[in-house]
Amino acid sequence: MSATNNLIDAYAAVRAKSAAWYRRASAVLGGNVGHDLRYFEPMPLYIERGRAGRKWDVDGNEYIDFLIGNGALLLGHAHPAVIDAIASAASRGTHFGNDHPLQIEWAELIQKLVPAAERVRFVNSGTEASQLALRLARAFTGKSKLLRFEGHFHGWHDDAVHGFQLPFEADGSRGVPPNVRDNLITIPDGNITLVEEVLSENQEVAAVILEPSGASYGRVPIDIEFLRGLREVTARRGVLLIFDEVVTGFRFSPGGAQGLYGITPDLSYFAKVVAGGLPGGAVVGRRDIMSLFNQTGDPQQDRFERVTHFGTFNASPLSAAAGIAVLTQVASGEATGRADAMASQLRAAFNDVLSRQQIAGYAYGPSSTFHVYFETNPERLKRASDRQDLKTTDARLLKGMPGTLITQYQRLLRFHGVDIMSSTGGLLSAAHTERDIEDATVAFERTVTALLDEQLIYRL
Ligand code: PMP
C-alpha cells in the first residue's frame, strides 16, 4: 500500500464523525462543500469551535489555524471584544434595511486608517467589492477594458475569474459569456515597460487592478518599484489604479498595503479583516469617483448619470459592530505588529527545518503571511547550489507546484494538527503564540520528512 493510502487511512481513522457529516453533505450540498477550496479528500474539515489561534473539528482533533477565517480573523477566533460587540448589536436587532449609526462610525474608522479612503461604500464580500470597484472605474473613465496580472485573485465573478489559475490563458470557469474576455487583458506582473506598451496599444483600458502584495497574498512576490511605476504610469495616462486589499487590508499595516508602501491607489477595496470576521466588504476611493453614487432626488436624471448599487445586507449592523471592534484595535498598530512578528518567527523556524534537512525549498512571505516553495523541477534543482538560488517571482513556477505534492503537504499538515489557507501558505493572527509556532514547526518537520520519503520533494 502506498504512503498516501496509509496516510488517508490513518487520517480517516480519527475522523469518523467528519466522515458521517461528509456523507450527509454529499446528499445535500452542490459540489459537496461550500467553497471550492474546502473540497478535500478523504473529507473536508468540519469545524465545531475556535479560540485564538486554534480550532477543533467535530471529532475533537485540534488544529493550529493558519487559515484563520480565510485571513479574516486578524485577532484570532472568538476574540472577547468582537464577541461582545456582536452580541450587543444583535440584542438590538440583526438587520433593519436602513442606515444606522454603526455604519457611519465604521466608515469613519476606515477613512482615518486608509490613505485612499476619501469615501467608503459597504458591500458583503470581496467579490462584490471587486465588482463594484470595476463598475465605478468603467463609469468614471467611460472605458470598458481592464488590465490585470497573471495569478492575481479578485473574487469569483465573471470579470475576475479568468487569469488567476494556471494555465492563465484558459477560461477560469465554465459559464462565463465569451465576450467577457474581450474586455480583459492579462499579462505577467513586474514589467512596467510591458504595462506602458499595453496601455498605449489599448486606449480603452479603464483600470489596472492588482493585489499589491503580489499574487495570492504574496505567494508570487512583487517589487515595490513596480507598484510605484504603476502609480506613475496610470496617473500619467488617466487610467485608474485599483488595489485589491481584501487580504492586505488592515493586515500589512493599519492602512493596508497602501499604508505600508506609501502608494495611494485611486480605488481600493477591502473584505475579510474589515468586517471583523463577519461577512462584509468596502469599496473606498477618491471623492470625485465615489461621487458617482450621489443622487439628486430626480430619479429620471439619476438613472443616466450615476452608478447603481443596491444590496439588502450592505453594512449589516453585526458586521459593522465586529468591524469597529477589530479596526479600533488595529488603529494602535499592535495587532498588525504582533501578527507580523509571529509570522516572521514562523518563516524563520520553517527555514531552519528546510536548511537542516537540506531541502530544496524555502519559506517566505510579506507581513503576517507565509508561503513555502518546494523546487521539483529537475533542471532547476541541478543548477541550484544554494536554497537562495531557487528564489523566483515567476507566477508560473510558484503557482505550478505539482497538485499531488500540494494535496499531500496539506493532508500531512492537517494530520499533524495544522490547517493552512491554500496550496502551501497561510496567515497569522495577533492571537497566535510562541507555543503555536513551536507546535506548527514540529508538524512542519514531520510533514517535510514524510514528503522526502515519498519523493514528492527533494534535497539540494
Ligand atoms: N480578492 C482577494 C485578493 C482575495 O484573496 C479574495 C478572497 N480570498 C477575494 C478578492 C474575494 O473575496 P470574497 O471571498 O470575500 O468574495
XYZ file of C-alpha atoms and ligand atoms in Angstrom:
476
model
C 0.000 0.000 0.000
C 1.352 3.471 -0.858
C 2.318 6.034 1.762
C -0.529 8.250 0.532
C -3.086 5.493 1.074
C -1.641 4.757 4.517
C -1.964 8.398 5.447
C -5.524 8.601 4.131
C -6.484 5.588 6.248
C -4.787 6.959 9.360
C -6.367 10.370 8.758
C -9.848 8.894 8.309
C -9.461 6.643 11.351
C -9.673 9.641 13.706
C -12.447 11.354 11.751
C -15.471 9.075 11.998
C -17.899 11.915 12.749
C -16.416 14.018 9.940
C -16.962 11.082 7.573
C -20.606 10.906 8.619
C -21.038 14.644 8.001
C -19.391 14.255 4.605
C -21.913 11.554 3.683
C -24.775 13.868 4.669
C -23.138 16.815 2.860
C -22.805 14.776 -0.322
C -26.563 14.222 -0.378
C -27.425 17.902 0.015
C -24.663 20.366 -0.953
C -23.903 21.274 -4.564
C -20.354 20.057 -5.099
C -20.454 18.611 -1.537
C -18.815 21.715 0.001
C -19.482 25.446 0.377
C -16.352 26.858 -1.310
C -14.116 25.250 -3.936
C -11.065 25.388 -1.651
C -12.844 23.475 1.126
C -13.042 20.358 -1.039
C -10.580 17.836 0.410
C -10.066 14.073 0.375
C -10.810 11.871 2.222
C -13.169 14.505 3.676
C -13.305 18.264 4.320
C -12.766 19.665 7.797
C -15.935 20.122 9.845
C -15.038 22.653 12.497
C -17.002 22.982 15.698
C -15.244 25.802 17.536
C -12.203 28.054 17.606
C -10.285 30.045 20.187
C -7.381 32.446 19.492
C -5.027 30.683 17.027
C -6.537 27.181 17.299
C -9.706 25.349 16.269
C -11.290 21.929 16.844
C -13.203 19.675 14.473
C -16.311 17.584 15.194
C -14.080 14.619 16.094
C -12.171 16.669 18.655
C -8.992 16.978 16.560
C -7.120 20.191 17.332
C -5.555 22.437 14.681
C -3.200 25.370 14.844
C -5.100 27.591 12.485
C -3.212 29.396 9.716
C -6.375 29.582 7.597
C -7.778 31.811 10.321
C -11.110 32.513 8.619
C -9.526 32.790 5.139
C -7.407 35.554 6.620
C -10.387 37.417 8.105
C -9.542 36.868 11.772
C -6.653 39.218 12.494
C -7.437 38.991 16.232
C -7.939 35.213 16.112
C -11.041 33.169 16.901
C -13.679 34.335 19.358
C -11.884 37.484 20.498
C -13.871 38.739 23.532
C -14.127 42.355 22.267
C -15.534 41.165 18.941
C -17.969 38.689 20.502
C -19.234 41.370 22.927
C -19.698 43.886 20.113
C -21.665 41.397 18.004
C -23.805 40.278 20.961
C -24.578 43.839 21.928
C -25.570 44.794 18.368
C -27.601 41.580 17.910
C -29.596 42.243 21.052
C -30.900 45.439 19.423
C -31.884 43.693 16.163
C -29.840 41.959 13.494
C -30.947 43.817 10.404
C -33.018 46.868 9.576
C -32.594 47.586 5.894
C -31.973 51.187 6.977
C -28.749 53.034 7.529
C -27.669 53.169 11.151
C -25.034 54.932 13.285
C -22.634 51.962 13.432
C -22.214 52.105 9.647
C -21.005 55.675 9.861
C -18.623 55.013 12.756
C -17.263 52.038 10.806
C -16.717 54.166 7.685
C -15.044 56.909 9.739
C -12.543 54.421 11.140
C -11.728 53.180 7.630
C -11.391 56.756 6.377
C -8.983 57.528 9.197
C -6.827 54.443 8.598
C -6.723 54.058 4.804
C -4.969 56.711 2.682
C -7.202 56.210 -0.404
C -10.460 56.261 1.548
C -11.866 59.704 0.887
C -15.255 57.985 0.675
C -16.454 54.492 1.625
C -19.275 52.255 0.377
C -20.102 48.919 2.008
C -20.841 45.582 0.346
C -20.990 41.981 1.592
C -17.819 40.288 0.322
C -14.560 40.747 -1.529
C -16.148 39.513 -4.726
C -18.922 42.103 -4.511
C -16.373 44.782 -3.696
C -14.339 43.844 -6.750
C -17.433 44.000 -8.978
C -18.415 47.377 -7.652
C -14.911 48.854 -7.937
C -14.735 47.754 -11.572
C -18.149 49.263 -12.286
C -17.048 52.546 -10.727
C -13.827 52.568 -12.757
C -15.692 51.923 -16.004
C -18.309 54.548 -15.231
C -15.731 57.177 -14.288
C -13.491 56.675 -17.315
C -16.208 55.738 -19.832
C -13.968 52.831 -20.862
C -14.519 49.085 -20.592
C -11.251 47.166 -20.582
C -9.274 46.021 -17.582
C -5.587 45.322 -17.312
C -4.918 42.568 -14.799
C -1.985 40.340 -13.883
C -1.450 36.599 -14.112
C -2.158 34.797 -10.862
C -3.766 37.731 -9.028
C -7.128 36.871 -7.473
C -10.027 39.325 -7.437
C -13.015 37.179 -6.491
C -15.077 34.701 -8.458
C -17.325 36.970 -10.563
C -17.262 36.921 -14.375
C -14.794 39.787 -14.891
C -12.305 38.322 -12.416
C -12.455 34.567 -12.874
C -10.067 34.279 -15.822
C -6.317 34.560 -15.320
C -5.652 33.680 -11.686
C -5.073 29.959 -12.012
C -2.858 28.019 -14.360
C -2.966 27.867 -17.294
C -3.553 31.631 -17.189
C -4.669 31.690 -20.847
C -7.517 29.231 -20.282
C -11.011 30.091 -19.061
C -11.190 30.237 -15.276
C -14.693 28.788 -15.217
C -17.371 27.448 -17.464
C -20.461 29.582 -17.769
C -18.846 32.963 -18.423
C -20.070 34.611 -21.657
C -17.248 34.645 -24.242
C -17.461 38.424 -24.737
C -16.276 38.997 -21.125
C -12.793 38.049 -22.323
C -12.828 40.877 -24.888
C -12.554 43.327 -22.024
C -9.716 41.616 -20.164
C -6.023 41.978 -20.811
C -3.937 39.636 -18.656
C -0.147 39.969 -18.520
C 2.637 38.921 -16.128
C 3.328 41.474 -13.403
C 6.678 43.063 -12.683
C 7.441 44.605 -16.069
C 6.500 48.286 -16.206
C 7.644 48.659 -19.833
C 5.180 45.966 -20.826
C 2.424 47.807 -18.950
C 3.283 51.019 -20.847
C 3.183 49.159 -24.154
C -0.155 47.517 -23.431
C -1.693 50.796 -22.289
C -0.501 52.681 -25.346
C -1.872 49.975 -27.648
C -5.173 49.828 -25.762
C -6.694 53.236 -25.241
C -9.869 51.583 -23.938
C -8.406 50.499 -20.593
C -10.412 51.855 -17.649
C -8.280 50.464 -14.838
C -5.275 48.458 -13.793
C -6.116 46.100 -10.933
C -3.813 44.017 -8.741
C -3.079 42.506 -5.360
C -0.459 44.944 -4.003
C 1.144 42.040 -2.107
C 1.763 40.173 -5.359
C -0.457 37.283 -6.479
C -2.085 35.082 -3.799
C -1.320 37.416 -0.886
C 2.385 37.490 -1.744
C 2.990 33.942 -2.906
C 4.363 35.465 -6.085
C 6.497 38.292 -4.686
C 6.152 41.726 -6.270
C 8.655 44.569 -6.414
C 7.588 47.792 -4.714
C 9.294 49.663 -7.561
C 6.771 48.014 -9.895
C 3.911 49.345 -7.728
C 5.463 52.824 -7.830
C 5.824 52.505 -11.592
C 2.170 51.536 -11.927
C 1.105 54.560 -9.903
C 3.124 56.871 -12.129
C 2.109 55.336 -15.474
C -1.607 55.105 -14.670
C -1.735 58.667 -13.328
C 0.016 59.990 -16.445
C -2.377 58.119 -18.754
C -5.642 58.775 -16.928
C -6.140 55.069 -16.181
C -7.400 54.244 -12.691
C -5.242 52.192 -10.343
C -7.171 49.723 -8.170
C -5.604 47.910 -5.223
C -7.349 44.713 -4.175
C -6.716 44.889 -0.430
C -9.049 42.041 0.522
C -6.193 40.208 2.247
C -3.677 43.019 2.766
C -6.200 45.491 4.210
C -5.670 46.236 7.924
C -3.095 43.426 7.912
C 0.003 44.703 6.062
C -0.312 47.840 8.170
C -3.247 49.633 9.805
C -3.636 51.378 6.425
C -3.167 48.175 4.403
C -0.540 47.700 1.707
C -1.096 51.278 0.548
C -0.279 52.489 4.047
C 2.796 50.283 4.247
C 4.213 51.175 0.844
C 3.089 54.796 0.747
C 1.391 54.362 -2.628
C -2.178 55.612 -2.890
C -4.444 53.988 -5.492
C -7.489 55.725 -6.982
C -9.805 52.987 -5.778
C -9.288 50.056 -3.481
C -11.446 47.508 -1.790
C -11.481 45.510 1.384
C -13.189 42.456 2.877
C -12.090 39.852 5.456
C -10.482 41.864 8.312
C -12.570 44.977 7.588
C -15.744 43.272 8.839
C -14.137 41.712 11.892
C -14.788 38.121 10.843
C -18.374 38.637 9.710
C -19.492 38.928 6.078
C -18.703 42.360 4.697
C -16.598 44.420 2.371
C -15.909 48.012 1.444
C -15.017 49.912 -1.701
C -13.097 53.088 -0.981
C -11.619 55.780 -3.136
C -11.274 59.293 -4.416
C -14.142 61.570 -3.624
C -14.720 62.500 -7.289
C -15.006 58.845 -8.327
C -17.171 57.902 -5.362
C -19.481 60.839 -6.151
C -20.835 58.618 -8.924
C -23.048 57.164 -6.187
C -24.595 60.580 -5.474
C -28.306 61.050 -6.095
C -30.035 64.281 -6.973
C -33.540 63.237 -5.983
C -34.628 63.216 -9.620
C -34.909 59.508 -10.481
C -35.073 60.120 -14.240
C -31.831 62.051 -14.349
C -30.123 59.841 -11.762
C -30.573 56.735 -13.857
C -28.329 58.071 -16.580
C -25.705 59.887 -14.551
C -24.750 57.553 -11.784
C -23.566 54.145 -10.685
C -26.373 51.962 -9.357
C -25.761 49.978 -6.208
C -28.232 48.061 -4.031
C -27.740 45.240 -1.520
C -30.095 44.118 1.251
C -27.363 43.408 3.761
C -24.874 46.186 2.895
C -23.264 47.416 6.126
C -25.110 44.876 8.267
C -25.238 46.140 11.870
C -23.499 42.967 13.081
C -20.681 43.282 10.558
C -20.349 46.964 11.408
C -20.117 46.172 15.125
C -17.477 43.484 14.572
C -15.600 45.689 12.102
C -15.478 48.580 14.550
C -14.248 46.296 17.349
C -11.384 44.975 15.228
C -10.416 48.221 13.489
C -10.291 50.006 16.845
C -7.594 47.536 17.914
C -5.879 47.725 14.512
C -5.616 51.505 14.819
C -2.993 51.202 17.560
C -0.746 49.170 15.248
C -0.351 46.492 17.906
C -2.478 43.835 16.196
C -0.680 44.025 12.850
C 2.716 44.296 14.557
C 2.103 41.220 16.680
C 0.806 39.134 13.711
C 3.817 40.236 11.625
C 6.246 39.242 14.384
C 4.647 35.809 14.790
C 4.779 35.186 11.022
C 8.395 36.230 10.884
C 9.198 33.699 13.655
C 7.279 31.008 11.809
C 9.084 31.635 8.499
C 12.445 31.544 10.278
C 11.569 28.285 12.075
C 10.365 26.648 8.828
C 13.525 27.777 7.015
C 15.584 26.340 9.803
C 13.938 22.941 9.236
C 14.400 23.196 5.460
C 18.018 24.163 5.814
C 18.828 21.468 8.403
C 17.299 18.835 6.152
C 18.874 20.438 3.057
C 15.523 20.512 1.330
C 15.149 22.311 -1.973
C 12.587 24.784 -0.760
C 12.130 27.927 1.278
C 9.597 29.771 3.361
C 8.904 33.421 2.640
C 6.103 35.956 2.545
C 5.293 39.570 3.358
C 3.793 40.860 6.609
C 1.797 38.254 8.555
C 1.731 35.691 5.725
C 3.878 32.705 4.874
C 4.347 30.612 1.751
C 6.509 27.573 1.184
C 8.011 26.840 -2.197
C 9.415 23.400 -2.994
C 11.533 23.101 -6.121
C 10.559 19.984 -8.059
C 11.874 20.905 -11.484
C 14.899 18.616 -12.185
C 16.720 21.218 -14.296
C 16.424 23.951 -11.704
C 17.386 21.502 -8.959
C 20.542 20.552 -10.799
C 21.540 24.174 -11.317
C 20.858 25.371 -7.748
C 23.730 25.183 -5.302
C 22.041 27.107 -2.514
C 18.412 27.404 -1.362
C 18.520 31.112 -2.216
C 19.134 30.207 -5.876
C 15.615 28.835 -6.040
C 14.006 32.207 -5.423
C 11.879 33.482 -8.263
C 8.997 35.810 -8.970
C 7.705 33.725 -11.855
C 3.979 33.104 -11.293
C 4.080 30.004 -13.479
C 6.767 28.425 -11.331
C 5.369 29.449 -7.984
C 1.801 28.531 -8.833
C 2.886 25.457 -10.761
C 3.939 23.162 -7.933
C 2.548 19.653 -8.594
C -1.017 19.171 -7.361
C -0.159 15.801 -5.770
C 2.561 17.474 -3.686
C 0.265 20.291 -2.565
C -2.533 17.907 -1.573
C -0.236 15.574 0.324
C 1.510 18.506 2.060
C -1.826 19.874 3.211
C -3.070 16.427 4.277
C 0.089 15.724 6.280
C -0.051 19.103 7.973
C -3.687 18.555 8.937
C -2.858 15.066 10.154
C -0.204 16.632 12.383
C -2.581 19.356 13.564
C -2.032 22.395 11.327
C -4.506 23.937 8.873
C -3.320 26.315 6.162
C -5.042 28.680 3.727
C -4.400 27.208 0.306
C -1.629 25.435 -1.577
C 1.361 25.829 0.737
C 0.767 29.038 2.650
C -1.282 30.706 5.323
C -1.826 33.709 7.534
C -1.175 34.504 11.143
C -3.164 36.495 13.647
C -2.298 38.601 16.642
C -3.622 35.719 18.775
C -1.033 33.179 17.636
C 1.532 32.391 20.309
C 5.124 31.174 20.527
C 3.709 27.793 21.513
C 1.652 27.733 18.281
C 4.815 28.438 16.280
C 6.753 25.689 18.095
C 3.997 23.101 17.636
C 3.486 24.087 13.995
C 7.204 23.723 13.341
C 7.191 20.176 14.733
C 4.228 19.387 12.428
C 6.062 21.004 9.514
C 9.191 18.922 10.125
C 7.148 15.696 10.240
C 5.404 16.773 7.051
C 8.530 17.532 5.019
C 10.229 14.362 6.301
C 7.295 12.300 5.007
C 7.296 14.214 1.712
C 11.015 13.469 1.304
C 10.371 9.771 1.978
C 7.649 9.783 -0.626
C 9.961 11.581 -3.074
C 7.456 14.368 -3.550
C 10.157 16.888 -2.551
C 13.938 16.724 -2.856
C 17.225 17.522 -1.197
C 19.525 20.024 -2.823
N -9.525 39.394 -3.605
C -8.582 38.714 -2.943
C -7.162 39.164 -3.029
C -8.938 37.603 -2.171
O -7.991 36.900 -1.526
C -10.307 37.225 -2.085
C -10.763 36.049 -1.252
N -9.827 35.108 -0.931
C -11.248 37.971 -2.811
C -10.824 39.050 -3.544
C -12.699 37.592 -2.777
O -13.238 37.833 -1.525
P -14.530 37.034 -1.038
O -14.115 35.628 -0.806
O -14.942 37.749 0.211
O -15.556 37.148 -2.114
